[in-house]
CSV table of C-alpha atoms in Angstrom, one decimal:
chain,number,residue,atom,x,y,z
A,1,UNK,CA,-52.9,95.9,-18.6
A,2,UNK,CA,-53.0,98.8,-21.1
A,3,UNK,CA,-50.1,100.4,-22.7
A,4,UNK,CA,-51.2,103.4,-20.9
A,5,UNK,CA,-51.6,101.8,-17.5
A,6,UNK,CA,-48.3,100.2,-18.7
A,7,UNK,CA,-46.4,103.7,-18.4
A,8,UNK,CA,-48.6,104.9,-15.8
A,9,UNK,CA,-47.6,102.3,-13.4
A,10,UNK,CA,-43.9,102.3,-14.5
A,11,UNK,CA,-43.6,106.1,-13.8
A,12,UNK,CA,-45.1,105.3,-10.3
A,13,UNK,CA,-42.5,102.6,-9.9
A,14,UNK,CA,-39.6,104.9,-11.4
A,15,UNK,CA,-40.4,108.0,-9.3
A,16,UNK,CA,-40.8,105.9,-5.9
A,17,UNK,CA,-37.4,104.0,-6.7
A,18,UNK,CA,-35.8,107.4,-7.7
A,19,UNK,CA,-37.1,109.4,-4.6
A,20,UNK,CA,-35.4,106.3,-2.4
A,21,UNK,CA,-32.5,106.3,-4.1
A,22,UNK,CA,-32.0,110.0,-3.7
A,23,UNK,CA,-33.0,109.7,0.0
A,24,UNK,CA,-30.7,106.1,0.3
A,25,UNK,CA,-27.8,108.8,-0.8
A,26,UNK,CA,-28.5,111.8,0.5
A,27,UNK,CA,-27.1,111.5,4.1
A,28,UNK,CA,-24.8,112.9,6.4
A,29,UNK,CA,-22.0,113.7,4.1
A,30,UNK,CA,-24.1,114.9,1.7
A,31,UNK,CA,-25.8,117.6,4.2
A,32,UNK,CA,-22.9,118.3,5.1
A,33,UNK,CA,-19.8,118.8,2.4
A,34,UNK,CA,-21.7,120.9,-0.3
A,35,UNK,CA,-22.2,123.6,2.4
A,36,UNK,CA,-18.4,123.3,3.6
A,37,UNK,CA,-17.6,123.6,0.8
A,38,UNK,CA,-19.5,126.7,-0.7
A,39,UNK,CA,-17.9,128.5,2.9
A,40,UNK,CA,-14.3,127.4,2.0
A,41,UNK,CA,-14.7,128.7,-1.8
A,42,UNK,CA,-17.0,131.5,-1.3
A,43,UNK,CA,-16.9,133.6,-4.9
A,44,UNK,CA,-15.2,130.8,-6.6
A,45,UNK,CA,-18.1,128.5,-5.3
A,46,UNK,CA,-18.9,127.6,-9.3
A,47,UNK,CA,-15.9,126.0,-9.9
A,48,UNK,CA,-15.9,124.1,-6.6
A,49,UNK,CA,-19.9,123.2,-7.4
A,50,UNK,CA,-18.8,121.5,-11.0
A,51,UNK,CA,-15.8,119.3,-9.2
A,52,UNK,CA,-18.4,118.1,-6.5
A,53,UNK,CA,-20.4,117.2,-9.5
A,54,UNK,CA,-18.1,114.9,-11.1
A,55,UNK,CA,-17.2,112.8,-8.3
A,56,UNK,CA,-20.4,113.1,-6.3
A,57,UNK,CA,-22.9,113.0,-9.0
A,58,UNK,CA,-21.1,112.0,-12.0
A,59,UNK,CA,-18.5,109.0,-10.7
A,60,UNK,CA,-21.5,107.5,-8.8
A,61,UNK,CA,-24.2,107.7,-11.9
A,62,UNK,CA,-20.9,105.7,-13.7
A,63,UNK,CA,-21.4,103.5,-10.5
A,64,UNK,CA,-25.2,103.0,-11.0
A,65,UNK,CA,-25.0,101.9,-14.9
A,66,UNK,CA,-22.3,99.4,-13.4
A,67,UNK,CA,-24.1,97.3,-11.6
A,68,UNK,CA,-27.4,97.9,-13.6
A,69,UNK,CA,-25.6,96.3,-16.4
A,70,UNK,CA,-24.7,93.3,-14.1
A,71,UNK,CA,-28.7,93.1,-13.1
A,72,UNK,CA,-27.6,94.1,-9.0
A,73,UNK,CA,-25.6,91.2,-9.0
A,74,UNK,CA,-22.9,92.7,-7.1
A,75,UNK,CA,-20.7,89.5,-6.8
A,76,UNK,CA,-20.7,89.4,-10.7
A,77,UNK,CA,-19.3,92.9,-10.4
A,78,UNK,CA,-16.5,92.7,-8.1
A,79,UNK,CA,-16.1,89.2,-8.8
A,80,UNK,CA,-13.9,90.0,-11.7
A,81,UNK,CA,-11.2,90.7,-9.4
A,82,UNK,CA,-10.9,87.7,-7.8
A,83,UNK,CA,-13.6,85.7,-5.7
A,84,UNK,CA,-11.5,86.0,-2.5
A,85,UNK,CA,-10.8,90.0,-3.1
A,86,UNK,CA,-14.4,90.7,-4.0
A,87,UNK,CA,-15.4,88.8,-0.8
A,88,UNK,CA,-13.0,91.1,0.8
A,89,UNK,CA,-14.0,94.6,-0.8
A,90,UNK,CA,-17.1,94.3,-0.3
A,91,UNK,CA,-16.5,93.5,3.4
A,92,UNK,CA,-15.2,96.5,3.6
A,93,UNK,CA,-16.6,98.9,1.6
A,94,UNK,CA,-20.2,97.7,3.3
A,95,UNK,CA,-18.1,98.6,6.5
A,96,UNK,CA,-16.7,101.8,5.8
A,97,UNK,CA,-20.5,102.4,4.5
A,98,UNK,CA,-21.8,101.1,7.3
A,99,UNK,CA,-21.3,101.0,11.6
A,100,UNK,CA,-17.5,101.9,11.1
A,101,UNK,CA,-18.1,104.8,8.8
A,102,UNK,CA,-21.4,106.9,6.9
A,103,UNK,CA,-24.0,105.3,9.6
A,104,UNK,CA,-22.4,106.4,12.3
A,105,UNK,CA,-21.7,109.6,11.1
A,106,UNK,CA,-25.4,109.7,10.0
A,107,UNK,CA,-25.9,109.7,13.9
A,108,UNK,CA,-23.5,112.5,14.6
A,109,UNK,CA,-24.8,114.9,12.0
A,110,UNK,CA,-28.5,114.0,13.4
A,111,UNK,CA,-27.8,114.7,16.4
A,112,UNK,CA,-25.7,118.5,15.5
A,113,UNK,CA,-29.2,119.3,14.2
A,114,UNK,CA,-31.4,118.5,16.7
A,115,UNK,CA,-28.3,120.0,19.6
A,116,UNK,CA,-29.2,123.6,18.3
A,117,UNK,CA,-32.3,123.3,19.3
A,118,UNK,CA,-32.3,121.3,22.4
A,119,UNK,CA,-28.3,121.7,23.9
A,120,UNK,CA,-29.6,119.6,26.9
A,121,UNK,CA,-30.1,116.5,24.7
A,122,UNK,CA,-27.6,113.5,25.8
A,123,UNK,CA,-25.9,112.3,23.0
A,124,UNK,CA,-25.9,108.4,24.1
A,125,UNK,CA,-29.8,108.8,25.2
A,126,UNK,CA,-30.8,110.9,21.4
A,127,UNK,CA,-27.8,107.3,19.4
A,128,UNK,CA,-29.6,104.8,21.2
A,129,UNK,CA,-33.4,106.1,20.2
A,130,UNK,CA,-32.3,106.9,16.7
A,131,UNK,CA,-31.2,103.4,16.7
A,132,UNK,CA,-34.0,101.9,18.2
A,133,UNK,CA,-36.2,103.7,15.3
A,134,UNK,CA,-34.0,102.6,12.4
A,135,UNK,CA,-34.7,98.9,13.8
A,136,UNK,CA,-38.3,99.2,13.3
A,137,UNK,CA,-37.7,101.1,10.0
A,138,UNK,CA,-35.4,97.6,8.7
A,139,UNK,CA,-37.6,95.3,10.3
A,140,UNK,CA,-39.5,94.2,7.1
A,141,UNK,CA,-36.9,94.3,4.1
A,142,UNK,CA,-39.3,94.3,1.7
A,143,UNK,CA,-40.9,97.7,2.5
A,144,UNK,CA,-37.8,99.4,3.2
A,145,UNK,CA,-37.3,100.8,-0.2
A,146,UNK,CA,-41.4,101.8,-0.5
A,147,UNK,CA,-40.9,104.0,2.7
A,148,UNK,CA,-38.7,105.3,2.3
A,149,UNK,CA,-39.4,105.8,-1.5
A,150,UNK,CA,-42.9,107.1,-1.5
A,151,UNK,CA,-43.6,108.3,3.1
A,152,UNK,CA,-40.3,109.5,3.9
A,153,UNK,CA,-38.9,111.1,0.8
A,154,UNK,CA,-41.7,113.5,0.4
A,155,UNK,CA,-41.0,115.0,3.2
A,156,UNK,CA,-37.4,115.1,3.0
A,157,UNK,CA,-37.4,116.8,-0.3
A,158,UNK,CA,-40.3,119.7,0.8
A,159,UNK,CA,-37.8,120.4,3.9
A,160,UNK,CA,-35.0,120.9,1.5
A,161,UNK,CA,-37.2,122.6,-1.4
A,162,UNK,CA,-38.4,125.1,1.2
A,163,UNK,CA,-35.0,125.6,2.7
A,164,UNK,CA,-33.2,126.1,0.0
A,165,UNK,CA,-35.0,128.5,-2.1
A,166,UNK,CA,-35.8,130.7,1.2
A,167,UNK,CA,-32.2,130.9,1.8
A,168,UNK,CA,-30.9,131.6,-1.9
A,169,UNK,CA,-33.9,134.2,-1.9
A,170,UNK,CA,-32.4,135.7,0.6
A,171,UNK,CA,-29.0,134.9,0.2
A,172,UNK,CA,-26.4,138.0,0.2
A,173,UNK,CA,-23.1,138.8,-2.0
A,174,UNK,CA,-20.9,135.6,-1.3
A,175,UNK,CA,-17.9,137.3,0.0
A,176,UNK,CA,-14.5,137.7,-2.1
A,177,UNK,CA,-12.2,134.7,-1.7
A,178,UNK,CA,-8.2,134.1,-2.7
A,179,UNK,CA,-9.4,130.6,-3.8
A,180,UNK,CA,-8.2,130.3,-7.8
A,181,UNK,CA,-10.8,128.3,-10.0
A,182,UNK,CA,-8.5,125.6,-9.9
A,183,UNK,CA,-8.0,125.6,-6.4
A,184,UNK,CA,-11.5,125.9,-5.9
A,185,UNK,CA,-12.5,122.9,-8.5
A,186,UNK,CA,-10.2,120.4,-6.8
A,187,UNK,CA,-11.2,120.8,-3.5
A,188,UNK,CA,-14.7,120.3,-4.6
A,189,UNK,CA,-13.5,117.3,-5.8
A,190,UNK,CA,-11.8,116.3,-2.9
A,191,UNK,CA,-15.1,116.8,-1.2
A,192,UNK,CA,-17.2,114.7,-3.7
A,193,UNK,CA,-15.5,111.8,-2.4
A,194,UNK,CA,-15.9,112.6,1.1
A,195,UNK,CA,-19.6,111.9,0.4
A,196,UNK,CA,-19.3,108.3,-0.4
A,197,UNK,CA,-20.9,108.3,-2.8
A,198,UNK,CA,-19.5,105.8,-5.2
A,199,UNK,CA,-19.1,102.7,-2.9
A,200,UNK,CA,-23.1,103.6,-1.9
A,201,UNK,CA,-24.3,103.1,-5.8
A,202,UNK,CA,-22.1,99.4,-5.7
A,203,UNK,CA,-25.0,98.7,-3.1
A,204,UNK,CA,-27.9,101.4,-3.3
A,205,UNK,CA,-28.5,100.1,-7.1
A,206,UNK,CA,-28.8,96.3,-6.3
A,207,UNK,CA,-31.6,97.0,-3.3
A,208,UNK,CA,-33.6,99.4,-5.8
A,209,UNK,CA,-32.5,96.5,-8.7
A,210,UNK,CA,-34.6,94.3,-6.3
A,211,UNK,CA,-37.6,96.6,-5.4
A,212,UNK,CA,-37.8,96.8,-9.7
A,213,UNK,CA,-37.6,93.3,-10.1
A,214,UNK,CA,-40.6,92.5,-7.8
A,215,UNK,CA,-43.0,95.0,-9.8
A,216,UNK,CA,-42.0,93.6,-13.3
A,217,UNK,CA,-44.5,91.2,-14.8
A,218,UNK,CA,-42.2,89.7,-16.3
A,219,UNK,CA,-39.1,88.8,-13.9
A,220,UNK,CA,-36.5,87.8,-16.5
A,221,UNK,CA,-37.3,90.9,-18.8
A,222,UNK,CA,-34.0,92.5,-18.7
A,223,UNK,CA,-34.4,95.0,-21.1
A,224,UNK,CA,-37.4,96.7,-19.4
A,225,UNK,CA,-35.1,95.9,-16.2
A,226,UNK,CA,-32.4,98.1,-17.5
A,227,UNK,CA,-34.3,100.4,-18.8
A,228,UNK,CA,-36.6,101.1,-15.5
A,229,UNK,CA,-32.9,100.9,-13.6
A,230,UNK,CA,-31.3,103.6,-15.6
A,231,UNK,CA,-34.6,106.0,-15.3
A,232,UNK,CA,-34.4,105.4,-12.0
A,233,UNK,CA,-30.7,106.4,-11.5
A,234,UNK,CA,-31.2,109.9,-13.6
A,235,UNK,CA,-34.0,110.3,-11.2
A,236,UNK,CA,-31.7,109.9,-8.1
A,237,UNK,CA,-28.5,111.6,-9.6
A,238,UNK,CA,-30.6,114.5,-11.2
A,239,UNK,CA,-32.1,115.4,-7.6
A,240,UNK,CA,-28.9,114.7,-6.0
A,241,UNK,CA,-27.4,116.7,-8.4
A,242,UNK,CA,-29.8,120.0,-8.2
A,243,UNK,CA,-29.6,119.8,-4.3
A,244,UNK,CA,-25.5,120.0,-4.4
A,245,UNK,CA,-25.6,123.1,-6.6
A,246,UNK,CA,-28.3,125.0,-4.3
A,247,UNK,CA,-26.2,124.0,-0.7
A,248,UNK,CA,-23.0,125.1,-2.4
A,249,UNK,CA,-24.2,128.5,-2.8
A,250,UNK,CA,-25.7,128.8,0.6
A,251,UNK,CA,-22.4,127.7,2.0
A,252,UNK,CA,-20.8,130.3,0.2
A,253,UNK,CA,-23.4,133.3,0.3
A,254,UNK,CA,-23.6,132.6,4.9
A,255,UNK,CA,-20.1,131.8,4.7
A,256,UNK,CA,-19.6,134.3,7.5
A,257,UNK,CA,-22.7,133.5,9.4
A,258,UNK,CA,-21.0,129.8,9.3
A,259,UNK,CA,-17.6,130.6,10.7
A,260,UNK,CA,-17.9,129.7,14.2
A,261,UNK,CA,-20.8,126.9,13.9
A,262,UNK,CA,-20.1,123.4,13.7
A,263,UNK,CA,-20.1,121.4,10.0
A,264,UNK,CA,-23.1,119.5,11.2
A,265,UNK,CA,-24.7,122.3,12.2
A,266,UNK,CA,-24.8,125.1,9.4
A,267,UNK,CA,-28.1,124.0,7.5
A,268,UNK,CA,-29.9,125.2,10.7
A,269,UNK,CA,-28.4,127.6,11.3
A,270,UNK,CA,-29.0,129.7,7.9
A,271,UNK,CA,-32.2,128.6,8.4
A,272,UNK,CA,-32.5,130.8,11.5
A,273,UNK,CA,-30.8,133.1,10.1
A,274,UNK,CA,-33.0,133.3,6.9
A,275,UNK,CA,-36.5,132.0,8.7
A,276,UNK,CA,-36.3,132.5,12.5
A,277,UNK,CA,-36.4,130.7,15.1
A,278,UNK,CA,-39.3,129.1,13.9
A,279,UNK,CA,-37.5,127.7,10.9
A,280,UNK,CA,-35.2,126.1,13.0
A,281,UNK,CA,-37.0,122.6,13.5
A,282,UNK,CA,-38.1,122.5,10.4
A,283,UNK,CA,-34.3,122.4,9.7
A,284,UNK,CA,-33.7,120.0,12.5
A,285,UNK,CA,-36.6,117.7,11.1
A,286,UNK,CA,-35.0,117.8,7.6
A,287,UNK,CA,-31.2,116.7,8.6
A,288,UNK,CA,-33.0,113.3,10.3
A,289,UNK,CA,-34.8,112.5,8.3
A,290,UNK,CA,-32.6,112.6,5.9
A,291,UNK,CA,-29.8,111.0,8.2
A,292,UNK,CA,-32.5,107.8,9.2
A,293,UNK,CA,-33.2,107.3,5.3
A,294,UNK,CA,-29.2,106.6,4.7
A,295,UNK,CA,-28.9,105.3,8.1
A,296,UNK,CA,-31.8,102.6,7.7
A,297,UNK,CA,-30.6,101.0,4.2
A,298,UNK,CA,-27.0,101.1,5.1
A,299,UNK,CA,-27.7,99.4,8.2
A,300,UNK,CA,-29.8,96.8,6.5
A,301,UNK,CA,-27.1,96.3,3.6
A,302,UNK,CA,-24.5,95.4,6.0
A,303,UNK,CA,-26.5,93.0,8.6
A,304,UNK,CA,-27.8,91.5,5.5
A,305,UNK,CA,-24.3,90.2,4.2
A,306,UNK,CA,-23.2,89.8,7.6
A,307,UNK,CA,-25.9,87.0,7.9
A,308,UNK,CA,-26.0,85.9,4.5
A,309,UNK,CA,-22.8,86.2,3.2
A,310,UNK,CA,-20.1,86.2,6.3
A,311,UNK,CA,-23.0,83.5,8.3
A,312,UNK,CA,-24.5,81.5,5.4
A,313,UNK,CA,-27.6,83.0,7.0
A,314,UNK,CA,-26.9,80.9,10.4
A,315,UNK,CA,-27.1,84.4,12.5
A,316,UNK,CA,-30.6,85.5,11.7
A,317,UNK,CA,-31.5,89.2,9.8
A,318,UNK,CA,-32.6,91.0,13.1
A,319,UNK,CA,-30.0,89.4,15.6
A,320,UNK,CA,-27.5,90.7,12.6
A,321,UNK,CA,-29.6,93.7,12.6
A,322,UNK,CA,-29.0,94.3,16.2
A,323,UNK,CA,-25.4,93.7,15.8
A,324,UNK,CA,-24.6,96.2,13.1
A,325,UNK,CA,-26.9,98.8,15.3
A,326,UNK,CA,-24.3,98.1,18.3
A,327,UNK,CA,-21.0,98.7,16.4
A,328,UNK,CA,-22.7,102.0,14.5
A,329,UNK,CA,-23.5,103.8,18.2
A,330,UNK,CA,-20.3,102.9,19.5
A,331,UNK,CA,-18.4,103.8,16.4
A,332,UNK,CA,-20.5,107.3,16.5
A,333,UNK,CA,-18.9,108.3,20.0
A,334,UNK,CA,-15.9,108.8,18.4
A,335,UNK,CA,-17.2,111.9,17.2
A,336,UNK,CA,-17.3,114.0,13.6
A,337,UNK,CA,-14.0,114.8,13.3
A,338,UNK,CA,-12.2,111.7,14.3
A,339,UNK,CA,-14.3,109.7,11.7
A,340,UNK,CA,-14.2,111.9,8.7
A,341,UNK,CA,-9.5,111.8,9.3
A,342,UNK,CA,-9.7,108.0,8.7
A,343,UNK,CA,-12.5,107.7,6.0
A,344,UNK,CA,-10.9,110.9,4.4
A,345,UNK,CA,-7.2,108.1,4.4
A,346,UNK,CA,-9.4,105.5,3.1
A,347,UNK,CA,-11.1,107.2,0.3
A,348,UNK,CA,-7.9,108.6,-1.4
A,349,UNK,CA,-6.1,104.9,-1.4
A,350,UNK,CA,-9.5,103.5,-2.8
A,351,UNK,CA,-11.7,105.9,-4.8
A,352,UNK,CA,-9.3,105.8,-7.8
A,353,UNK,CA,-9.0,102.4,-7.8
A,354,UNK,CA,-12.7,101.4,-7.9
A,355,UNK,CA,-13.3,103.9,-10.5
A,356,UNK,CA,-11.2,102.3,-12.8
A,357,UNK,CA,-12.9,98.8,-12.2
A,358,UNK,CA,-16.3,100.8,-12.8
A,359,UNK,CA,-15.3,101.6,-16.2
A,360,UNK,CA,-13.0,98.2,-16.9
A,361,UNK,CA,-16.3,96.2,-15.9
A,362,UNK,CA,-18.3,98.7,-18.3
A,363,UNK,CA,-15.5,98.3,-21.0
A,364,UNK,CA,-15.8,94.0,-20.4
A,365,UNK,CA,-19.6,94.1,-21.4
A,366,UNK,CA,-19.4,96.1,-24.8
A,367,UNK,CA,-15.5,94.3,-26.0
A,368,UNK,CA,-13.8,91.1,-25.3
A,369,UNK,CA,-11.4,93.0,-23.2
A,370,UNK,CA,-11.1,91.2,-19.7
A,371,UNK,CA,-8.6,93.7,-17.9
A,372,UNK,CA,-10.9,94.6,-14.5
A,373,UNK,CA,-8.4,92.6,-11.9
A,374,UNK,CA,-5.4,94.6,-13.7
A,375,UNK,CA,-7.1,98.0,-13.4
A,376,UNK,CA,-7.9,97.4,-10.5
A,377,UNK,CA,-4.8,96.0,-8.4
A,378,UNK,CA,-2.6,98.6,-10.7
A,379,UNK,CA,-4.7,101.7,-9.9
A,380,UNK,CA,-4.8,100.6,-6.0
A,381,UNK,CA,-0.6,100.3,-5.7
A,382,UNK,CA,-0.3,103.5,-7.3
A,383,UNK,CA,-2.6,105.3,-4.9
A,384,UNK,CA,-0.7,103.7,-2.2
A,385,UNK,CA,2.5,104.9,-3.5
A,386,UNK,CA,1.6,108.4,-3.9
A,387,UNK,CA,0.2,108.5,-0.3
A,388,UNK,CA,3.2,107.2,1.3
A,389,UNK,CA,5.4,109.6,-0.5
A,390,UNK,CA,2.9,112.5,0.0
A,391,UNK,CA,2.6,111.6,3.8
């Protein structure tokens, strides 16, 4: 091969891992939270916009060099804390990630958009088909990332591209606020973590790590491994990261349109307001298949270390398929509301804690400095302290 096929074929590969990442990350909470929180900061939305960045753009991409630096080997990574612990965190981060938390609010949110334009829908006949397609979508591990990476993303991104620059085009004054930029910068942090998106680059990176790996000539070239990994990441981060700044503003510009609709609901319904009517499935189309894309490699993350991990590969991938598929559409009948109160609880005790092992594992591969358990156990008791003196 050419030096010039060379490149050729590693942008290819870059720009159909990047497009799955993005679309791996941009799910529910992500459709979601930016627009919430443009509505809740209306003129201050700038301020808000830079604290989503850092810890939904930012504290993730610190994520994503992580575990690029430990090749996806994500035991490596949390091993440091302890074989038994890691075991344990990843248990439940893959969990909270998975049918007790984002995939089934992945449902919930799919299901808001497609309620505004057919009410009539069942909810348990629209969980169970959504299901049913995100089985055939993880049958074949090997393609999932390629799908979604180079059919599904496409799309995706031309819903949101056209959305997005329709509404801002049309977007009125955002109305005046009593929000202070302070105010307004910590609850857009706040909001970055109710995305998820750190405990989704722990995982996200190692599947893309693996889709890499099978294109390189060379399998034990790490240095073109790490650098095809990082590309990658700004690829994903960069989208992710243009996206949040344009759904902050629409939240904040229709933050009055948005008043009495539903969270799950408001990218449709400024696209009525902006489009019409026949905007509205366009919308619709755009929130699921952006909710399947999550859905479908969060689902396959956790059936694949419930068999291989939890099973020693004893239960099968698609009996552990149909498993995880089970506990996500029972978990998503609890509702929106219900499920964002306990992963909202959970976030706060363990966001600060697993960003300090982020950068104590970073810190371990440049220096001789092994303090990743310390950081970690330390930064988790005191966010338990200051939540049970702030409750």
């Amino acid at each position: 091969m050419t030096e010039i096929a060379k490149t050729r074929n590693n942008t290819k590969i870059i720009l159909t891992a990047g497009f799955a990442m993005f679309a791996m990350f941009f799910g529910s909470g992500n459709l979601v939270f930016p627009l919430a929180l443009g509505a809740q900061c209306l003129d201050q939305a700038a301020a808000g916009t830079v604290g989503l960045l850092l810890t939904a753009v930012a504290v993730p991409f610190l994520g994503l060099i992580g575990i690029t630096l430990y090749h996806g080997d994500r035991e490596h990574f949390f091993g440091r804390i302890g074989r038994i612990p890691a075991l344990i965190l990843s248990l439940i981060i893959l969990s909270l990630m998975g049918p007790f938390g984002v995939a089934a609010r992945c449902i919930i949110v799919a299901y808001g958009g497609l309620e505004l334009i057919l009410p009539n829908v069942n909810f348990d006949l629209f969980s169970i088909t959504f299901c049913l397609v995100t089985f055939i979508l993880v049958w074949n591990y090997h393609r999932i990332v390629p799908i979604i990476g180079r059919v599904l993303t496409p799309w995706l991104l031309v819903g949101i591209f056209v959305l997005t620059c329709v509404g801002l085009w049309k977007a009125p004054t955002a109305p005046a606020g009593e929000l202070s930029n302070l105010t307004a910068f910590l609850i857009g942090l706040k909001q970055g973590y109710q995305t998820m998106d750190l405990l989704a680059a722990f995982f996200f990176s190692a599947a893309t790590i693996y889709y890499l790996k099978t294109h390189l000539e060379d399998k034990h070239d790490t240095k073109t491994l790490l650098k095809l990994s990082l590309s990658t990441s700004f690829v994903g981060a960069g989208l992710l990261a243009l996206v949040y700044v344009g759904f902050v503003q629409l939240g904040a510009s229709y933050a009055n349109q948005l008043a009495n609709i539903h969270p799950e609901g408001a990218l449709v319904a400024i696209a009525e307001y902006t489009l019409g009517p026949l905007a509205v499935p366009v919308a619709s189309a755009t929130i699921m298949l952006a909710c399947l894309t999550t859905t479908a490699i969060l689902v396959s993350l956790f059936a694949e270390f419930l068999n291989h991990t939890l099973t020693n590969d004893y239960l099968g991938r698609h009996p552990a398929i149909g498993i995880t598929l089970f506990i996500t559409y029972c978990t998503s009948r609890l509702g929106f509301t219900a499920l964002s109160v306990y992963l909202d609880l959970a976030l706060q005790i363990a966001y600060p804690a697993l960003i300090a092992l982020v950068l104590a594992n970073i810190l371990a591969i440049f220096a001789p400095i092994r303090i990743s358990k310390w950081a970690f156990w330390v930064t988790l008791a005191i966010s338990l302290i200051f939540r049970v003196l702030g409750s």
